[in-house]
Coordinates of C-alpha atoms and ligand atoms in Angstrom, one line a residue:
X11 CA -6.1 47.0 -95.0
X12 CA -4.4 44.5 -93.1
X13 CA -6.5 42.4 -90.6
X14 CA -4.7 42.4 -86.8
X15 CA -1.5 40.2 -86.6
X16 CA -1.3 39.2 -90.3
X17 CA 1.2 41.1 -92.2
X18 CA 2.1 37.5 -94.4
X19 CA 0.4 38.2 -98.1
X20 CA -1.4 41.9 -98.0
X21 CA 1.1 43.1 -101.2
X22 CA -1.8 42.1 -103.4
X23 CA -4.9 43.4 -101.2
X24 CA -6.9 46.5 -102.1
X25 CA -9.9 47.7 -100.9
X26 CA -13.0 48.5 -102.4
X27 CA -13.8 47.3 -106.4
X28 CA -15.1 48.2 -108.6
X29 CA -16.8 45.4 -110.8
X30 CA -18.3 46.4 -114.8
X31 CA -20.1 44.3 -116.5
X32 CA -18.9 42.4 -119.2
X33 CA -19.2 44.8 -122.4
X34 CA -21.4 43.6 -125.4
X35 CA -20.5 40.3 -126.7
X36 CA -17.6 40.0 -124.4
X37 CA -17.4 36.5 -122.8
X38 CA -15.3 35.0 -120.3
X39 CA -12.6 32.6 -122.5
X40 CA -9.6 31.8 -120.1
X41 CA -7.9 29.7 -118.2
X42 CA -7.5 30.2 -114.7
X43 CA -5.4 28.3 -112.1
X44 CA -7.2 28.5 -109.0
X45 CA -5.4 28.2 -105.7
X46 CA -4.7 25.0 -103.4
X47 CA -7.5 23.6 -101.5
X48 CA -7.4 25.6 -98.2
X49 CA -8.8 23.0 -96.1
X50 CA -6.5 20.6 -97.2
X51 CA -3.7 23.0 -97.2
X52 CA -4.5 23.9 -93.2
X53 CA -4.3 20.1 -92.7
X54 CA -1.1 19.1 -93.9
X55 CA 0.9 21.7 -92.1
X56 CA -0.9 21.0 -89.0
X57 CA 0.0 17.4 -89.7
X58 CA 3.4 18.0 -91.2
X59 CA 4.2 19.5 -87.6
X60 CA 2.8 16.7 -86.0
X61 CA 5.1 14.2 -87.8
X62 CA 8.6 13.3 -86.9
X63 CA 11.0 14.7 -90.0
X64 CA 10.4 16.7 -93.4
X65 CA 7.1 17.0 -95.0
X66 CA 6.9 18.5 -98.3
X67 CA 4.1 19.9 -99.7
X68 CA 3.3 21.4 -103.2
X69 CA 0.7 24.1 -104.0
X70 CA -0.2 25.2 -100.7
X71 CA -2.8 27.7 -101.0
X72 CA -1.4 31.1 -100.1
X73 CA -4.4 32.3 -98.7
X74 CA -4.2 34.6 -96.0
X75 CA -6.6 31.8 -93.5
X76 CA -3.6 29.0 -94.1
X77 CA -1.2 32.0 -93.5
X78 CA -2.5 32.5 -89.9
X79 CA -2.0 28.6 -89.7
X80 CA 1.5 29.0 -90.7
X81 CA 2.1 31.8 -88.1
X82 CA 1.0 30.0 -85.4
X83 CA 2.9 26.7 -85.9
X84 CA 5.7 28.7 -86.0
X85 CA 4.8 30.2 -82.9
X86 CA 4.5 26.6 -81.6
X87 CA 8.3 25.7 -82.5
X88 CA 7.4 24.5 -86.1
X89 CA 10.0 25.4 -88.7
X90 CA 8.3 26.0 -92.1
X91 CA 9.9 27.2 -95.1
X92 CA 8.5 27.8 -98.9
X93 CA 10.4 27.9 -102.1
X94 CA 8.2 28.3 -105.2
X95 CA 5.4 26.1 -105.2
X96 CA 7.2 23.8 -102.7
X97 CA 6.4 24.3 -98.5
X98 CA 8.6 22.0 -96.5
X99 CA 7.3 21.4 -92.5
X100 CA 9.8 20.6 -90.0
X101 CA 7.8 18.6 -87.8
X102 CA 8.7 17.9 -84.1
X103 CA 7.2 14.7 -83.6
X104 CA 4.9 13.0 -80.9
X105 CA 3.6 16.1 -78.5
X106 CA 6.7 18.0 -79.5
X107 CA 5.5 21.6 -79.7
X108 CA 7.1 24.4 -78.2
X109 CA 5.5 26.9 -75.9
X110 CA 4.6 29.9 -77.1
X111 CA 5.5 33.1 -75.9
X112 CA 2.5 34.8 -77.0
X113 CA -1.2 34.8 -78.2
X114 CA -2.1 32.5 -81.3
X115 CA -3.8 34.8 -84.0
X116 CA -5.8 33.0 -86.0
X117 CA -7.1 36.0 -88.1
X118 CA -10.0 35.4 -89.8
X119 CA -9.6 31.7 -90.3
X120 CA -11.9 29.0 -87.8
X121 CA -10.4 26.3 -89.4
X122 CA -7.0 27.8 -88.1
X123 CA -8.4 27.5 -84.4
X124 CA -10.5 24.9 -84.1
X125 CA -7.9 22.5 -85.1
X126 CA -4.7 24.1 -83.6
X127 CA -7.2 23.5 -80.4
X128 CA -7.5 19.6 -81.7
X129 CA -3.8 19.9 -81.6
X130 CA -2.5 22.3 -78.8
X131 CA -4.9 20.0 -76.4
X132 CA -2.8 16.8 -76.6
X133 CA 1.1 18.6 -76.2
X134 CA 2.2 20.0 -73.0
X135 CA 2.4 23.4 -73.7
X136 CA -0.3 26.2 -72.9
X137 CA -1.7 28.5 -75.7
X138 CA -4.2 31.0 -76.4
X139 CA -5.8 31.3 -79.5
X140 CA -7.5 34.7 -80.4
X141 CA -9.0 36.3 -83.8
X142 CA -10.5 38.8 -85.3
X143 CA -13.7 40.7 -84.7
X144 CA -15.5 38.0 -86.7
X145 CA -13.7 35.0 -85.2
X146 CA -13.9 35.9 -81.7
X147 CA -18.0 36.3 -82.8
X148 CA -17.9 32.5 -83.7
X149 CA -18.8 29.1 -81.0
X150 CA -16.0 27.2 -80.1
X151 CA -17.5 25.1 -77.3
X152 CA -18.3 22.4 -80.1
X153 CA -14.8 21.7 -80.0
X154 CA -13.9 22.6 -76.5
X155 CA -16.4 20.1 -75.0
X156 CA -15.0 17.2 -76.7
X157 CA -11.4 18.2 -76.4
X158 CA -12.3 18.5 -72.5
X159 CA -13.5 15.5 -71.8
X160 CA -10.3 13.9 -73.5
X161 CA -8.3 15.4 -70.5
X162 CA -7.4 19.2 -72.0
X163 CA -8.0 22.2 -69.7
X164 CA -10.1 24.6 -72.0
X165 CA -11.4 28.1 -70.9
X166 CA -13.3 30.4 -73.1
X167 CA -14.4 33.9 -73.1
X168 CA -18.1 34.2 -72.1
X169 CA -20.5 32.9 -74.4
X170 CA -18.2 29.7 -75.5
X171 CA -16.3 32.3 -77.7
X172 CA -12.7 32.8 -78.5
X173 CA -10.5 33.9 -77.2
X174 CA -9.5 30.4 -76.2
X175 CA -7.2 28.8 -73.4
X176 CA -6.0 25.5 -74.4
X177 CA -3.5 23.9 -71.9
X178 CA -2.6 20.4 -73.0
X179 CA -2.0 17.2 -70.7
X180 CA -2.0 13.8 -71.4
X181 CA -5.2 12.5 -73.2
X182 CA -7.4 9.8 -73.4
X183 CA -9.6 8.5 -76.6
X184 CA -13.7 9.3 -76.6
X185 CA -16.2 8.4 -78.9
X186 CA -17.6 11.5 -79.8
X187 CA -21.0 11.9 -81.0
X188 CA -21.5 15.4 -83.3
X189 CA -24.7 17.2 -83.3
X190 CA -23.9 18.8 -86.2
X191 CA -22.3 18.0 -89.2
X192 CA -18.6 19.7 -88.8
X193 CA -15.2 18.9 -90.4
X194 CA -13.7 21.1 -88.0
X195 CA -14.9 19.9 -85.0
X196 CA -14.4 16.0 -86.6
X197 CA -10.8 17.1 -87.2
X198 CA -10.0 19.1 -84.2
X199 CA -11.4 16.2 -82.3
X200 CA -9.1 13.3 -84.3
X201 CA -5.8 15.6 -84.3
X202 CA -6.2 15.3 -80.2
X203 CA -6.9 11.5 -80.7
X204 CA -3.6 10.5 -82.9
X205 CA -1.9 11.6 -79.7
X206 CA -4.4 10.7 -76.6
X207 CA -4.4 7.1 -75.6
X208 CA -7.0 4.3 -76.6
X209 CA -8.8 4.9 -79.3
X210 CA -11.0 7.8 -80.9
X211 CA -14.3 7.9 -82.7
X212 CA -16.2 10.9 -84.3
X213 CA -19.7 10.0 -85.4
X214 CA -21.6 12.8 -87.4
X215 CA -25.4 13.4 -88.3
X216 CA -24.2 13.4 -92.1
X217 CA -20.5 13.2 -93.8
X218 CA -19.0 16.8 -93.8
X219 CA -15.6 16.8 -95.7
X220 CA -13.5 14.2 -95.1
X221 CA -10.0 15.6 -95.7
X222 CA -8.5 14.7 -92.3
X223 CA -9.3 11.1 -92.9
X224 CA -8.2 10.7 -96.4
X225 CA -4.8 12.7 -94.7
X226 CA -3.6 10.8 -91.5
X227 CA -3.2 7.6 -93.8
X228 CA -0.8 9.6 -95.8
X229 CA 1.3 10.3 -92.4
X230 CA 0.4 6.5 -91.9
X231 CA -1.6 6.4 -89.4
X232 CA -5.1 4.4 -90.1
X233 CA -8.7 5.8 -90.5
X234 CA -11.7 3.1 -89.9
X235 CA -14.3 4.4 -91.6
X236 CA -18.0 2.9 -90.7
X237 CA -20.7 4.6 -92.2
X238 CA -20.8 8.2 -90.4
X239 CA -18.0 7.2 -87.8
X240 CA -14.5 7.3 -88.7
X241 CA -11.8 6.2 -86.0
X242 CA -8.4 6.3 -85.4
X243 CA -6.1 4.0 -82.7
X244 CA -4.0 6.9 -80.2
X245 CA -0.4 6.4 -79.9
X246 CA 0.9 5.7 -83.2
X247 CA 3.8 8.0 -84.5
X248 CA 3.3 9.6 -87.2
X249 CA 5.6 9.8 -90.5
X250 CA 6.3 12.6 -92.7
X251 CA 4.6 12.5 -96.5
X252 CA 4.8 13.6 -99.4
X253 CA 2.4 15.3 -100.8
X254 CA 0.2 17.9 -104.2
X255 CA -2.4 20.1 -103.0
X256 CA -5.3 19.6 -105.8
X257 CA -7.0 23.5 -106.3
X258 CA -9.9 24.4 -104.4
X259 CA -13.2 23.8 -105.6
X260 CA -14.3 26.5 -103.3
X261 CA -12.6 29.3 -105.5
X262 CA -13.2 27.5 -108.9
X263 CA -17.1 27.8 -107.9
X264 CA -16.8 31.6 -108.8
X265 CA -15.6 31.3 -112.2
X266 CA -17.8 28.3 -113.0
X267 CA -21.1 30.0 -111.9
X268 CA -19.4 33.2 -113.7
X269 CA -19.2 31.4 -117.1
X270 CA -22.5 29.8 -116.7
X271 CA -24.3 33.1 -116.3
X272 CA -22.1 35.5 -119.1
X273 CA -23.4 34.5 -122.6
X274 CA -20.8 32.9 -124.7
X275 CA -18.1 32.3 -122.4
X276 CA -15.8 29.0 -121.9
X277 CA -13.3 28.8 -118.7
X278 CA -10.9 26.0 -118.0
X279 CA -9.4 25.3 -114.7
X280 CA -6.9 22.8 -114.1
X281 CA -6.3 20.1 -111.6
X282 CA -9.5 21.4 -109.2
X283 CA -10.7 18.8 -106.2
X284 CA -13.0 17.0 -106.4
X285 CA -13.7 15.2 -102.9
X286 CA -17.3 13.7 -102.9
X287 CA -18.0 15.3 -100.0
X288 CA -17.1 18.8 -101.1
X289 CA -19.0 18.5 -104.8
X290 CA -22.5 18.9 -103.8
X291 CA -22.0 22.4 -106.1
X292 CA -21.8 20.4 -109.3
X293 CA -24.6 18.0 -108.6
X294 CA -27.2 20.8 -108.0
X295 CA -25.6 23.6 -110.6
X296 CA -25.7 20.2 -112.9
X297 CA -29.6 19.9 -112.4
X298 CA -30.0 23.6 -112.6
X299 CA -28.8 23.1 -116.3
X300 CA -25.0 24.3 -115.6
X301 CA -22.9 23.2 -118.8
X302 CA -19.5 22.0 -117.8
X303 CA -17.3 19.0 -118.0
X304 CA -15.0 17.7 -115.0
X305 CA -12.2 15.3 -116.8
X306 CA -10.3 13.2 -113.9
X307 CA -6.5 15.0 -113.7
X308 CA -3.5 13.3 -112.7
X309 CA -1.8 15.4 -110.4
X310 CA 1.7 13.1 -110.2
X311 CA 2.3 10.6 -107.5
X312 CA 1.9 12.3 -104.2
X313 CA -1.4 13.5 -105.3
X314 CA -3.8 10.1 -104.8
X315 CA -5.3 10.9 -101.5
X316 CA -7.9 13.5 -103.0
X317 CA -9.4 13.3 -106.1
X318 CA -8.8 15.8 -109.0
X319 CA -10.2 16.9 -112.1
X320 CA -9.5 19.5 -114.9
X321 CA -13.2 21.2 -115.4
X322 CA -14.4 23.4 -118.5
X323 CA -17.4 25.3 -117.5
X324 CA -19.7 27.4 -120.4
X325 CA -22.5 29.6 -120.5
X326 CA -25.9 28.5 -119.8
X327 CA -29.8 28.8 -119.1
X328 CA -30.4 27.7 -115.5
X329 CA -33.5 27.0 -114.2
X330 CA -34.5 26.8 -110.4
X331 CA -34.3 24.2 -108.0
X332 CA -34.6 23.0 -104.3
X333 CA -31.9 22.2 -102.3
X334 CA -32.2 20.0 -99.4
X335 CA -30.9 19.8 -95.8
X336 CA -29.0 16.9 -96.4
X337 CA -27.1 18.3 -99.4
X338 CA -25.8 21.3 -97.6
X339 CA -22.5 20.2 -95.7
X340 CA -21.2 19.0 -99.2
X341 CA -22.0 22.7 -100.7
X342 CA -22.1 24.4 -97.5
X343 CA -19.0 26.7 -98.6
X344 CA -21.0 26.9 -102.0
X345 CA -24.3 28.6 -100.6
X346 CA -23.6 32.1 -101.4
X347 CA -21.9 31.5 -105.2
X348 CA -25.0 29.2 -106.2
X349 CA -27.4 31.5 -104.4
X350 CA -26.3 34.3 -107.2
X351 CA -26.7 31.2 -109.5
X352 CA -30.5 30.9 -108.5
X353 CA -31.3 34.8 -109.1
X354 CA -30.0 34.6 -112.5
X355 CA -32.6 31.3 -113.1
X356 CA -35.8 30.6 -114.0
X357 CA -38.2 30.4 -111.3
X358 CA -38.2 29.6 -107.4
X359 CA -35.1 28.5 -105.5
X360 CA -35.5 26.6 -102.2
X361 CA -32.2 26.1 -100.1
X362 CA -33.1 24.3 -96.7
X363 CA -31.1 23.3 -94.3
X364 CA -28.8 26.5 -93.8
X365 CA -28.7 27.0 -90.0
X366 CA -24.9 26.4 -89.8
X367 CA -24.3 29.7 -92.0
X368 CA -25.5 31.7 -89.3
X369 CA -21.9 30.4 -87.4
X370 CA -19.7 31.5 -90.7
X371 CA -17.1 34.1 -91.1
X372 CA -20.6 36.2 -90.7
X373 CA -24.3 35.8 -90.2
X374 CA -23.9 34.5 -93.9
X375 CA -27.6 33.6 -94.2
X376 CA -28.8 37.3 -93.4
X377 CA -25.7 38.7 -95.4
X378 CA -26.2 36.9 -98.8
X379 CA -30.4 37.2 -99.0
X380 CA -29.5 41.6 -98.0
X381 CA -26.5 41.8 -100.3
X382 CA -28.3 39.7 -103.5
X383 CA -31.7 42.0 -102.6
X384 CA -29.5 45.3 -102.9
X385 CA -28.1 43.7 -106.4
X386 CA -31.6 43.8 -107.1
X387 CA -32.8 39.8 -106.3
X388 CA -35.9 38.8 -105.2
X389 CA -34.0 36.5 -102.1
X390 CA -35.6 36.3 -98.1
X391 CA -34.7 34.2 -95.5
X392 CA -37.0 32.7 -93.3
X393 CA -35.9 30.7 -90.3
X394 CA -33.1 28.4 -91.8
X395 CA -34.7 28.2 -95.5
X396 CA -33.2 30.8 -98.2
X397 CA -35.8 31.3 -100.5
X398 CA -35.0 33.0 -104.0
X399 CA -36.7 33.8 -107.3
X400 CA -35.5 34.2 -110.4
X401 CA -35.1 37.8 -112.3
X402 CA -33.8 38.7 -115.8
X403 CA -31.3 41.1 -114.8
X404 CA -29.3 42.2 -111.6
X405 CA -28.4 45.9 -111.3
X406 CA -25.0 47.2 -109.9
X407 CA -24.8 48.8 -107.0
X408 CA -22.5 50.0 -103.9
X409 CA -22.7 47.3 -101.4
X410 CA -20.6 45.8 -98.2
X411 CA -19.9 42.1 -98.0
X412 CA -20.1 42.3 -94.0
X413 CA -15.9 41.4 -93.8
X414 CA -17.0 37.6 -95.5
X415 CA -14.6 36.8 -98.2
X416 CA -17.4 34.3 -100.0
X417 CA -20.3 36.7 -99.9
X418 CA -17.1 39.5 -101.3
X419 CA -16.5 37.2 -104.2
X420 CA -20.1 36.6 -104.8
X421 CA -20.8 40.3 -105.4
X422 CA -17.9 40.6 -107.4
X423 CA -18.7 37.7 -110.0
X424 CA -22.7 39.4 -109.5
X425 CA -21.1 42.3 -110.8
X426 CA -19.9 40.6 -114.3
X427 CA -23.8 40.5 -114.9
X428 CA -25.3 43.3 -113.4
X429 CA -26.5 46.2 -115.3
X430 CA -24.4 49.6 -114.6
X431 CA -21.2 49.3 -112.3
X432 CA -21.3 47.4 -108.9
X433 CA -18.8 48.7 -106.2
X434 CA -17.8 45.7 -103.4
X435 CA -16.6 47.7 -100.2
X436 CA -14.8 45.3 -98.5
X437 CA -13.1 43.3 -101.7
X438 CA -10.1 42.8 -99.7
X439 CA -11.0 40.0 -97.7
X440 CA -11.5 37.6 -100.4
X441 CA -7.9 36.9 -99.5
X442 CA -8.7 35.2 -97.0
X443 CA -9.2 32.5 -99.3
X444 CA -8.4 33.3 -102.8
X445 CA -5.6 36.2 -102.7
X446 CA -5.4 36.5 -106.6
X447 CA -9.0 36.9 -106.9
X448 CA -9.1 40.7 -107.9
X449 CA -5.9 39.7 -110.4
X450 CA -7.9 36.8 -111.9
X451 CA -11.2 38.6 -112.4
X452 CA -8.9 41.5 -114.0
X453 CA -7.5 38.9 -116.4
X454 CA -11.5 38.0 -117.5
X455 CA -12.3 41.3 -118.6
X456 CA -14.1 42.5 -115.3
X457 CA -12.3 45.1 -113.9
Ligands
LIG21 C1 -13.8 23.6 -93.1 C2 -15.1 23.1 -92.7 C3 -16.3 23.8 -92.8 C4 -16.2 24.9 -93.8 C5 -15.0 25.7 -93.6 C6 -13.7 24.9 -93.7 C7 -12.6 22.8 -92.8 O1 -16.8 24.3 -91.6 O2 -17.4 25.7 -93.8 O3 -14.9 26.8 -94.6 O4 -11.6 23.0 -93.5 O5 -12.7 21.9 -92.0 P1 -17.5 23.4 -90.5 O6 -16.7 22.2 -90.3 O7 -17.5 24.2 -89.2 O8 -18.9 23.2 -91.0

């Protein structure tokens, strides 16, 4: 089922799945390359088209969200071509995009929109940016409001929502002050300020990732970073780069909280990220008694912006734990793959802090504690807490991941545990991130 205006990698999507559980005595042993980082992958061809000249990038993530990225820069004049693992960006340089001659579709991807806003704000063209059913569901004016006072012209459909009219004019820095912890809204609102005059600030309530600062050096342009601000001086050109895509942590998650939970298994995955501020999963699935190792990997010389590691992950006992507000916008992408973690561990689970899930590709808060209660969890949420306790077993079962790739893979990997079979509805949108995930779950023994 393809999803409106994205027609780029459905070859490998199918529909519903059905997930057995792992046979007697059958373990997960494999090796599995997971794809490039998507966040980092939206960034450098947002970036690559902001440069002046060739940028070449290995492992982009093929996901379907960085294809929708891809479409749209090429809407916006941006030549981009991909041989093997190797994407090349022809970027047009300082506010050097074209207009479009129609809508933007971002699909399914808010990362896509929010920082083509960031960028389409500062280039004198005028765009509109539209998505899918879930997208258009999702606020915007946290990045409108900023991008507005900078000088763009931004209307919105009622309710702050998309779809979004961005005409672009001539900026000037802000210091912007976040309510909420966002790397989208940071990014959207630095992209603007690498073009906009003066300079630019972001300040957050706590560090959310912090991809788009360890990238603009790379295109040379310098981050100050000062505690929770980071800024950036407008006007400087930027330079094309060079760069490896480290895999995403985000899909590795799945396969390490699959191995800790099926008895006797071992999985290796290569050259995963590792950015501090996206590893708040392997601090808490650490002190939940998760057995892996993360050895530091070398990804060659165009890989030293991000760190990388090559992690082994193995079966475990896990016992409960509590996870705070603060920890969240480190694991925030994490919540639903350690929430499955907690059912399968000894005692209560406390994850605070989760209002910000409410604003995901769905009402993810509501969607995980129903889909892990019809897998047969004790989970409830109350207000912004998710609150879960242990059981010994999970039972299969037909159930709908709500069009949300993460809670999709979730109830796939539940279904390598669960007793009986468990039938994921929607399994198709775990391309949205991770478009081999049905082939690599195959490869394990799961399907
Ligand atoms: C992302 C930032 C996070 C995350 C999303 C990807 C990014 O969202 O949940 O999947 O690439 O910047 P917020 O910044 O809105 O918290």
């Amino acid at each position: 089922m393809a999803r409106a205006g994205l027609s780029w990698y459905h070859n490998t999507v199918v529909d519903a799945v059905t997930v057995k559980k792992l046979g007697p005595g059958k373990a997960l042993r494999d090796e599995v390359s997971v794809p490039g980082d998507k966040s980092i992958s939206h960034r450098a061809l947002i970036m690559g088209a902001m440069a002046q000249g060739s940028t070449r990038i290995e492992g982009l993530s093929l996901a379907e969200d960085v294809g929708a990225t891809w479409q749209c820069l090429r809407e916006l004049g941006v030549n981009i071509v991909s041989r093997c693992r190797m994407t090349t960006v022809s970027g047009r340089g300082w506010r050097g995009l074209a207009q479009p001659k129609k809508t933007l579709e971002a699909g399914n991807s808010g990362t896509t929109a929010r920082l083509l806003m960031g960028l389409i704000a500062a280039n004198p063209v005028a765009a509109t940016i539209s998505g899918d059913a879930s997208l258009n569901r999702r606020p915007m004016g946290r990045v409108a409001q900023p991008l507005r006072r900078m000088g763009a012209i931004i209307d919105m459909a009622p309710g702050d929502l998309a779809p979004v009219e961005v005409r672009g004019a001539a900026l000037a820095g802000i210091d912007h002050v976040s309510p909420i912890p966002s790397a989208q809204v940071k990014s959207a609102v630095l992209i603007a300020g690498v073009q906009a005059l003066g300079d630019t600030s972001v300040s957050e309530p706590a560090l959310s990732r912090d991809h788009t600062e360890r990238m603009l050096p790379v295109f040379g342009i310098p981050v100050r970073r000062q505690g929770l601000e980071a800024a950036i001086k407008g006007g400087l050109r930027m330079s094309p780069a060079l760069m490896t895509v480290p895999g995403d942590l985000s899909c590795a998650a799945f396969w390490i909280v699959a191995a800790a939970l099926a008895p006797g298994s071992l999985v290796r995955l290569p050259g995963v990220g590792t950015n501090p501020t996206r590893a708040g999963f392997l601090e808490v699935l650490k002190r939940m008694g998760a057995q892996f190792s993360a050895q530091a990997a070398d990804l060659g010389p165009d890989a030293g912006y991000e760190p990388a590691a090559d992690i082994e992950a193995r079966s475990s006992a896990l016992t409960a734990t509590d996870i705070q507000p603060a920890e969240v916008p480190a694991l925030i992408d994490e919540v639903p793959i350690l929430a499955l973690a907690a059912c399968l561990a000894k005692g209560v689970s406390r994850f605070r802090g989760l209002g910000e899930l409410r604003h995901k590709e769905s009402n993810r808060l509501e969607g995980l504690a129903g889909l892990l209660r019809a897998l047969g969890a004790k989970a409830e949420a109350s207000g912004d807490d998710l609150v879960i306790e242990g059981v010994s077993r999970l039972t299969g079962a037909r159930v709908s991941a709500g069009g949300d790739h993460r809670l999709a893979m979730t109830a796939m990997i539940a279904g390598l545990v669960a007793e009986g079979e468990t039938v994921v509805e929607d399994a198709s949108t775990a391309a949205a991130s991770y478009p081999g995930f049905t082939e690599d779950l195959r490869k394990l023994g799961g399907l």
